[in-house]
mmCIF file of C-alpha atoms in Angstrom:
data_model
loop_
_atom_site.group_PDB
_atom_site.id
_atom_site.type_symbol
_atom_site.label_atom_id
_atom_site.label_comp_id
_atom_site.label_asym_id
_atom_site.label_seq_id
_atom_site.Cartn_x
_atom_site.Cartn_y
_atom_site.Cartn_z
ATOM 1 C CA MET A 1 1.181 -28.849 -0.694
ATOM 2 C CA ASP A 2 4.361 -29.586 -2.679
ATOM 3 C CA ASP A 3 6.149 -26.263 -3.193
ATOM 4 C CA HIS A 4 7.945 -27.698 -6.228
ATOM 5 C CA ASP A 5 4.590 -28.209 -8.007
ATOM 6 C CA ALA A 6 3.474 -24.603 -7.524
ATOM 7 C CA THR A 7 3.512 -22.363 -10.603
ATOM 8 C CA VAL A 8 2.954 -18.673 -11.252
ATOM 9 C CA SER A 9 1.666 -16.800 -14.298
ATOM 10 C CA VAL A 10 2.496 -13.134 -14.853
ATOM 11 C CA ARG A 11 1.230 -10.522 -17.298
ATOM 12 C CA ARG A 12 3.847 -8.068 -18.566
ATOM 13 C CA HIS A 13 2.994 -4.427 -19.293
ATOM 14 C CA GLY A 14 3.369 -5.008 -23.022
ATOM 15 C CA GLY A 15 0.623 -7.634 -22.893
ATOM 16 C CA GLU A 16 2.887 -10.699 -23.017
ATOM 17 C CA VAL A 17 1.930 -13.446 -20.574
ATOM 18 C CA VAL A 18 4.524 -15.595 -18.831
ATOM 19 C CA GLU A 19 2.557 -18.735 -18.010
ATOM 20 C CA ASP A 20 3.156 -21.468 -15.465
ATOM 21 C CA ARG A 21 6.660 -20.505 -14.434
ATOM 22 C CA ALA A 22 7.921 -22.616 -11.537
ATOM 23 C CA TRP A 23 7.070 -20.652 -8.401
ATOM 24 C CA LEU A 24 10.414 -21.287 -6.740
ATOM 25 C CA THR A 25 12.330 -19.917 -9.732
ATOM 26 C CA ALA A 26 10.198 -16.878 -10.611
ATOM 27 C CA SER A 27 12.294 -13.867 -9.654
ATOM 28 C CA ALA A 28 11.122 -11.015 -7.467
ATOM 29 C CA ASP A 29 12.042 -8.678 -10.324
ATOM 30 C CA LEU A 30 9.622 -10.495 -12.650
ATOM 31 C CA LEU A 31 6.785 -10.314 -10.118
ATOM 32 C CA GLY A 32 7.581 -6.758 -9.079
ATOM 33 C CA SER A 33 7.453 -5.480 -12.667
ATOM 34 C CA ALA A 34 4.198 -7.225 -13.600
ATOM 35 C CA ALA A 35 1.025 -5.631 -14.866
ATOM 36 C CA PRO A 36 -2.192 -6.514 -13.000
ATOM 37 C CA TRP A 37 -3.235 -10.072 -13.830
ATOM 38 C CA ARG A 38 -6.825 -8.880 -13.888
ATOM 39 C CA THR A 39 -8.365 -5.429 -13.822
ATOM 40 C CA PHE A 40 -11.541 -4.377 -12.078
ATOM 41 C CA ARG A 41 -14.882 -4.388 -13.819
ATOM 42 C CA TRP A 42 -17.717 -1.877 -13.515
ATOM 43 C CA TYR A 43 -21.245 -3.238 -13.535
ATOM 44 C CA LYS A 44 -24.618 -2.187 -12.256
ATOM 45 C CA GLY A 45 -25.268 -3.234 -8.681
ATOM 46 C CA GLN A 46 -21.680 -4.183 -7.865
ATOM 47 C CA ARG A 47 -20.930 -4.314 -4.156
ATOM 48 C CA HIS A 48 -17.266 -3.384 -4.350
ATOM 49 C CA TYR A 49 -15.870 0.091 -4.861
ATOM 50 C CA SER A 50 -13.129 -0.153 -7.490
ATOM 51 C CA GLY A 51 -10.813 2.501 -8.856
ATOM 52 C CA THR A 52 -7.264 3.755 -9.368
ATOM 53 C CA TYR A 53 -4.943 5.581 -6.994
ATOM 54 C CA TRP A 54 -1.895 7.630 -7.974
ATOM 55 C CA SER A 55 0.975 6.282 -5.879
ATOM 56 C CA ALA A 56 3.833 8.569 -4.898
ATOM 57 C CA THR A 57 5.978 5.462 -4.375
ATOM 58 C CA VAL A 58 5.764 4.158 -7.940
ATOM 59 C CA ARG A 59 4.744 7.494 -9.529
ATOM 60 C CA ASP A 60 1.964 5.787 -11.426
ATOM 61 C CA HIS A 61 -1.617 4.650 -10.957
ATOM 62 C CA VAL A 62 -2.347 1.457 -9.013
ATOM 63 C CA ILE A 63 -5.733 -0.238 -9.134
ATOM 64 C CA TYR A 64 -7.831 -1.431 -6.199
ATOM 65 C CA GLU A 65 -11.025 -3.477 -6.070
ATOM 66 C CA SER A 66 -12.534 -2.357 -2.761
ATOM 67 C CA ARG A 67 -12.301 0.419 -0.213
ATOM 68 C CA LEU A 68 -10.392 -1.927 2.086
ATOM 69 C CA GLU A 69 -7.855 -2.582 -0.696
ATOM 70 C CA LEU A 70 -7.563 1.184 -1.159
ATOM 71 C CA ALA A 71 -6.838 1.508 2.550
ATOM 72 C CA ARG A 72 -4.013 -1.061 2.306
ATOM 73 C CA LEU A 73 -2.718 0.748 -0.766
ATOM 74 C CA LEU A 74 -2.596 4.017 1.189
ATOM 75 C CA TYR A 75 -0.601 2.304 3.943
ATOM 76 C CA ALA A 76 1.827 0.859 1.382
ATOM 77 C CA ASP A 77 2.298 4.236 -0.264
ATOM 78 C CA PHE A 78 2.902 5.828 3.141
ATOM 79 C CA ASP A 79 5.428 3.175 4.227
ATOM 80 C CA PRO A 80 9.021 4.369 3.583
ATOM 81 C CA ALA A 81 10.214 0.743 3.402
ATOM 82 C CA VAL A 82 8.050 0.066 0.327
ATOM 83 C CA ARG A 83 9.808 0.560 -3.008
ATOM 84 C CA GLY A 84 7.317 -1.043 -5.399
ATOM 85 C CA ILE A 85 3.608 -1.887 -5.484
ATOM 86 C CA VAL A 86 1.839 -4.224 -7.912
ATOM 87 C CA ALA A 87 -1.899 -4.860 -7.625
ATOM 88 C CA GLN A 88 -3.377 -8.241 -8.637
ATOM 89 C CA PRO A 89 0.237 -9.216 -9.377
ATOM 90 C CA PHE A 90 0.089 -12.833 -10.510
ATOM 91 C CA LEU A 91 -1.894 -16.049 -10.717
ATOM 92 C CA LEU A 92 -0.548 -18.652 -8.306
ATOM 93 C CA LYS A 93 -1.397 -22.330 -8.796
ATOM 94 C CA ALA A 94 -0.651 -25.275 -6.530
ATOM 95 C CA VAL A 95 -1.799 -28.829 -5.969
ATOM 96 C CA VAL A 96 -3.384 -29.008 -2.525
ATOM 97 C CA GLU A 97 -4.767 -32.326 -1.271
ATOM 98 C CA GLY A 98 -4.907 -33.631 -4.825
ATOM 99 C CA LYS A 99 -6.748 -30.602 -6.235
ATOM 100 C CA VAL A 100 -5.388 -27.761 -8.349
ATOM 101 C CA ARG A 101 -5.907 -24.501 -6.448
ATOM 102 C CA LYS A 102 -5.640 -21.023 -7.947
ATOM 103 C CA HIS A 103 -5.284 -17.657 -6.270
ATOM 104 C CA ILE A 104 -4.538 -14.049 -7.249
ATOM 105 C CA PRO A 105 -3.135 -12.107 -4.265
ATOM 106 C CA ASP A 106 -4.145 -8.483 -3.870
ATOM 107 C CA TYR A 107 -0.677 -6.901 -3.748
ATOM 108 C CA PHE A 108 2.987 -7.675 -4.237
ATOM 109 C CA LEU A 109 5.207 -5.212 -2.393
ATOM 110 C CA THR A 110 8.914 -4.737 -2.969
ATOM 111 C CA THR A 111 10.394 -3.510 0.307
ATOM 112 C CA THR A 112 13.775 -2.879 1.881
ATOM 113 C CA ASP A 113 13.134 -6.022 3.962
ATOM 114 C CA GLY A 114 12.306 -8.226 0.975
ATOM 115 C CA PRO A 115 9.151 -9.085 -0.988
ATOM 116 C CA VAL A 116 5.763 -9.089 0.735
ATOM 117 C CA VAL A 117 2.655 -10.787 -0.676
ATOM 118 C CA VAL A 118 -0.551 -9.246 0.656
ATOM 119 C CA ASP A 119 -4.135 -10.437 0.750
ATOM 120 C CA VAL A 120 -6.811 -8.020 1.926
ATOM 121 C CA LYS A 121 -9.929 -9.400 3.551
ATOM 122 C CA PRO A 122 -12.497 -7.997 6.029
ATOM 123 C CA HIS A 123 -12.042 -9.490 9.470
ATOM 124 C CA ARG A 124 -15.561 -10.953 9.434
ATOM 125 C CA ARG A 125 -14.647 -13.159 6.460
ATOM 126 C CA LEU A 126 -11.435 -14.638 7.832
ATOM 127 C CA SER A 127 -13.327 -17.517 9.446
ATOM 128 C CA ASN A 128 -14.794 -18.607 6.098
ATOM 129 C CA ALA A 129 -13.555 -22.137 5.343
ATOM 130 C CA VAL A 130 -12.708 -21.454 1.696
ATOM 131 C CA VAL A 131 -10.843 -18.273 2.577
ATOM 132 C CA ASP A 132 -8.932 -20.083 5.309
ATOM 133 C CA VAL A 133 -7.826 -22.885 2.969
ATOM 134 C CA THR A 134 -6.746 -20.420 0.274
ATOM 135 C CA PHE A 135 -4.746 -18.262 2.650
ATOM 136 C CA THR A 136 -3.150 -21.289 4.303
ATOM 137 C CA TRP A 137 -1.652 -22.749 1.138
ATOM 138 C CA THR A 138 -0.752 -19.300 -0.178
ATOM 139 C CA ARG A 139 1.115 -18.552 3.042
ATOM 140 C CA GLN A 140 2.980 -21.845 2.724
ATOM 141 C CA ALA A 141 3.968 -21.072 -0.879
ATOM 142 C CA VAL A 142 5.181 -17.572 -0.008
ATOM 143 C CA ALA A 143 7.091 -18.806 3.054
ATOM 144 C CA SER A 144 8.856 -21.387 0.877
ATOM 145 C CA ARG A 145 10.567 -18.440 -0.845
ATOM 146 C CA GLY A 146 11.601 -16.884 2.454
ATOM 147 C CA TRP A 147 9.202 -14.028 1.749
ATOM 148 C CA ARG A 148 6.597 -12.493 4.022
ATOM 149 C CA TYR A 149 2.884 -13.148 3.616
ATOM 150 C CA GLU A 150 0.359 -10.785 5.129
ATOM 151 C CA VAL A 151 -3.400 -11.015 5.541
ATOM 152 C CA TRP A 152 -4.587 -7.469 6.153
ATOM 153 C CA SER A 153 -7.929 -6.455 7.643
ATOM 154 C CA GLU A 154 -9.445 -3.247 8.968
ATOM 155 C CA PRO A 155 -6.874 -0.846 10.513
ATOM 156 C CA LEU A 156 -7.348 1.588 13.384
ATOM 157 C CA PRO A 157 -9.994 4.116 12.193
ATOM 158 C CA ALA A 158 -8.134 7.236 13.375
ATOM 159 C CA GLU A 159 -4.845 6.075 11.865
ATOM 160 C CA LEU A 160 -6.490 5.351 8.515
ATOM 161 C CA GLU A 161 -8.189 8.749 8.451
ATOM 162 C CA ASN A 162 -4.886 10.471 9.232
ATOM 163 C CA ILE A 163 -3.008 8.618 6.487
ATOM 164 C CA ARG A 164 -5.834 9.267 4.039
ATOM 165 C CA PHE A 165 -5.660 12.976 4.927
ATOM 166 C CA LEU A 166 -1.865 13.143 4.579
ATOM 167 C CA ALA A 167 -2.066 11.381 1.213
ATOM 168 C CA GLY A 168 -3.540 14.613 -0.096
ATOM 169 C CA TYR A 169 -0.076 16.130 0.417
ATOM 170 C CA ARG A 170 1.964 13.362 -1.224
ATOM 171 C CA ARG A 171 2.819 15.204 -4.467
ATOM 172 C CA ALA A 172 6.138 16.920 -3.723
ATOM 173 C CA TRP A 173 6.056 19.331 -6.674
ATOM 174 C CA LEU A 174 3.000 21.137 -5.301
ATOM 175 C CA PHE A 175 4.931 22.728 -2.415
ATOM 176 C CA ALA A 176 7.196 25.769 -2.495
ATOM 177 C CA PRO A 177 10.819 24.533 -2.327
ATOM 178 C CA GLU A 178 11.775 27.558 -0.244
ATOM 179 C CA VAL A 179 9.220 26.710 2.447
ATOM 180 C CA LEU A 180 10.271 23.064 2.551
ATOM 181 C CA LYS A 181 13.944 24.033 2.783
ATOM 182 C CA GLU A 182 13.286 26.353 5.711
ATOM 183 C CA LEU A 183 11.194 23.753 7.517
ATOM 184 C CA ARG A 184 13.926 21.141 7.077
ATOM 185 C CA VAL A 185 16.621 23.263 8.715
ATOM 186 C CA THR A 186 14.462 24.509 11.604
ATOM 187 C CA ASP A 187 14.365 22.609 14.887
ATOM 188 C CA LEU A 188 10.736 21.558 15.226
ATOM 189 C CA ASP A 189 11.270 18.596 17.544
ATOM 190 C CA GLY A 190 8.749 18.780 20.400
ATOM 191 C CA VAL A 191 6.870 21.700 18.848
ATOM 192 C CA SER A 192 3.126 21.510 18.204
ATOM 193 C CA LEU A 193 1.842 21.805 14.670
ATOM 194 C CA GLU A 194 0.186 25.108 15.550
ATOM 195 C CA GLN A 195 3.404 26.511 17.047
ATOM 196 C CA ALA A 196 5.389 25.356 14.017
ATOM 197 C CA VAL A 197 3.079 27.267 11.690
ATOM 198 C CA GLU A 198 3.396 30.407 13.831
ATOM 199 C CA ARG A 199 7.212 30.285 13.608
ATOM 200 C CA PHE A 200 7.099 30.953 9.880
ATOM 201 C CA SER A 201 5.206 34.226 9.834
ATOM 202 C CA GLY A 202 6.977 35.276 6.644
ATOM 203 C CA TRP A 203 5.008 32.706 4.671
ATOM 204 C CA PRO A 204 1.242 32.326 4.183
ATOM 205 C CA VAL A 205 -0.205 30.074 6.865
ATOM 206 C CA PRO A 206 -1.849 27.631 4.393
ATOM 207 C CA CYS A 207 1.499 27.169 2.596
ATOM 208 C CA VAL A 208 3.346 26.387 5.818
ATOM 209 C CA ARG A 209 0.675 24.052 7.135
ATOM 210 C CA ALA A 210 0.513 22.180 3.829
ATOM 211 C CA ALA A 211 4.310 21.846 3.718
ATOM 212 C CA ILE A 212 4.318 20.402 7.251
ATOM 213 C CA HIS A 213 1.703 17.869 6.199
ATOM 214 C CA HIS A 214 3.921 16.920 3.258
ATOM 215 C CA LEU A 215 6.886 16.358 5.589
ATOM 216 C CA LEU A 216 4.667 14.176 7.769
ATOM 217 C CA TRP A 217 3.825 12.158 4.657
ATOM 218 C CA THR A 218 7.509 11.751 3.774
ATOM 219 C CA HIS A 219 8.354 10.858 7.411
ATOM 220 C CA GLU A 220 10.768 13.767 7.741
ATOM 221 C CA LEU A 221 8.491 14.785 10.595
ATOM 222 C CA HIS A 222 6.485 12.465 12.824
ATOM 223 C CA THR A 223 3.490 12.775 15.106
ATOM 224 C CA ASP A 224 1.111 10.356 16.804
ATOM 225 C CA LEU A 225 -1.173 9.090 14.040
ATOM 226 C CA THR A 226 -3.210 6.811 16.291
ATOM 227 C CA GLU A 227 -5.090 9.899 17.468
ATOM 228 C CA PRO A 228 -6.876 12.421 15.222
ATOM 229 C CA LEU A 229 -4.503 15.034 13.810
ATOM 230 C CA CYS A 230 -4.981 18.412 15.476
ATOM 231 C CA PRO A 231 -3.081 21.718 15.930
ATOM 232 C CA SER A 232 -1.863 20.603 19.363
ATOM 233 C CA GLY A 233 -0.251 17.439 17.959
ATOM 234 C CA VAL A 234 3.457 17.329 18.826
ATOM 235 C CA LEU A 235 5.953 17.074 15.965
ATOM 236 C CA ARG A 236 9.066 14.947 16.139
ATOM 237 C CA ARG A 237 12.075 14.829 13.872
ATOM 238 C CA ALA A 238 12.984 11.564 12.217
ATOM 239 C CA ALA A 239 15.740 9.743 14.109
#
């Protein structure tokens, strides 16, 4: 594949389409501010579960076309390094072995470590020849920009369930500022979640527990998310 022949088309939020811009010159700002190149469709008998998710990172709705894409979206929203998320971000074209190839990645992430282009695919389908060819030339195109390309498959089940649970506490305005302030100034390092709740007897237990879950979402507190969350889980302060 000749990187200089690759082009990208982007749809702006106002409806304007920027077509066939040279891939090597298309800025990260252009790609990171794009509207979805395509949106999901509902039809009888469809096999994919599509929908929208309200992202705390971008404070707006982001679309997904499958439950696995939703899972990757949850991980992106939970990742403190991620600053922007665009679903179905652009149409990439390249000449590969004499043929024009086209591909729409699943996500474009703006992160503190640079742009990341993400494709989501079940592990069982990674050996498919067409999928392999598409991901190979896409990886080459992304690497030519010095950006990171990621093919993402099923995560650890317990970790996904924990992040999905904590996502229910991602909206900061739902929590009492007084409770959050008190939690932030109290030494909870090495304390179990249950013990932390008991330390704040002046507040209703559900309010304290919910506020702790919010601080776990924002990474102000940490715990082992590879195991199911439970009252005995040990809390750690962010370094």
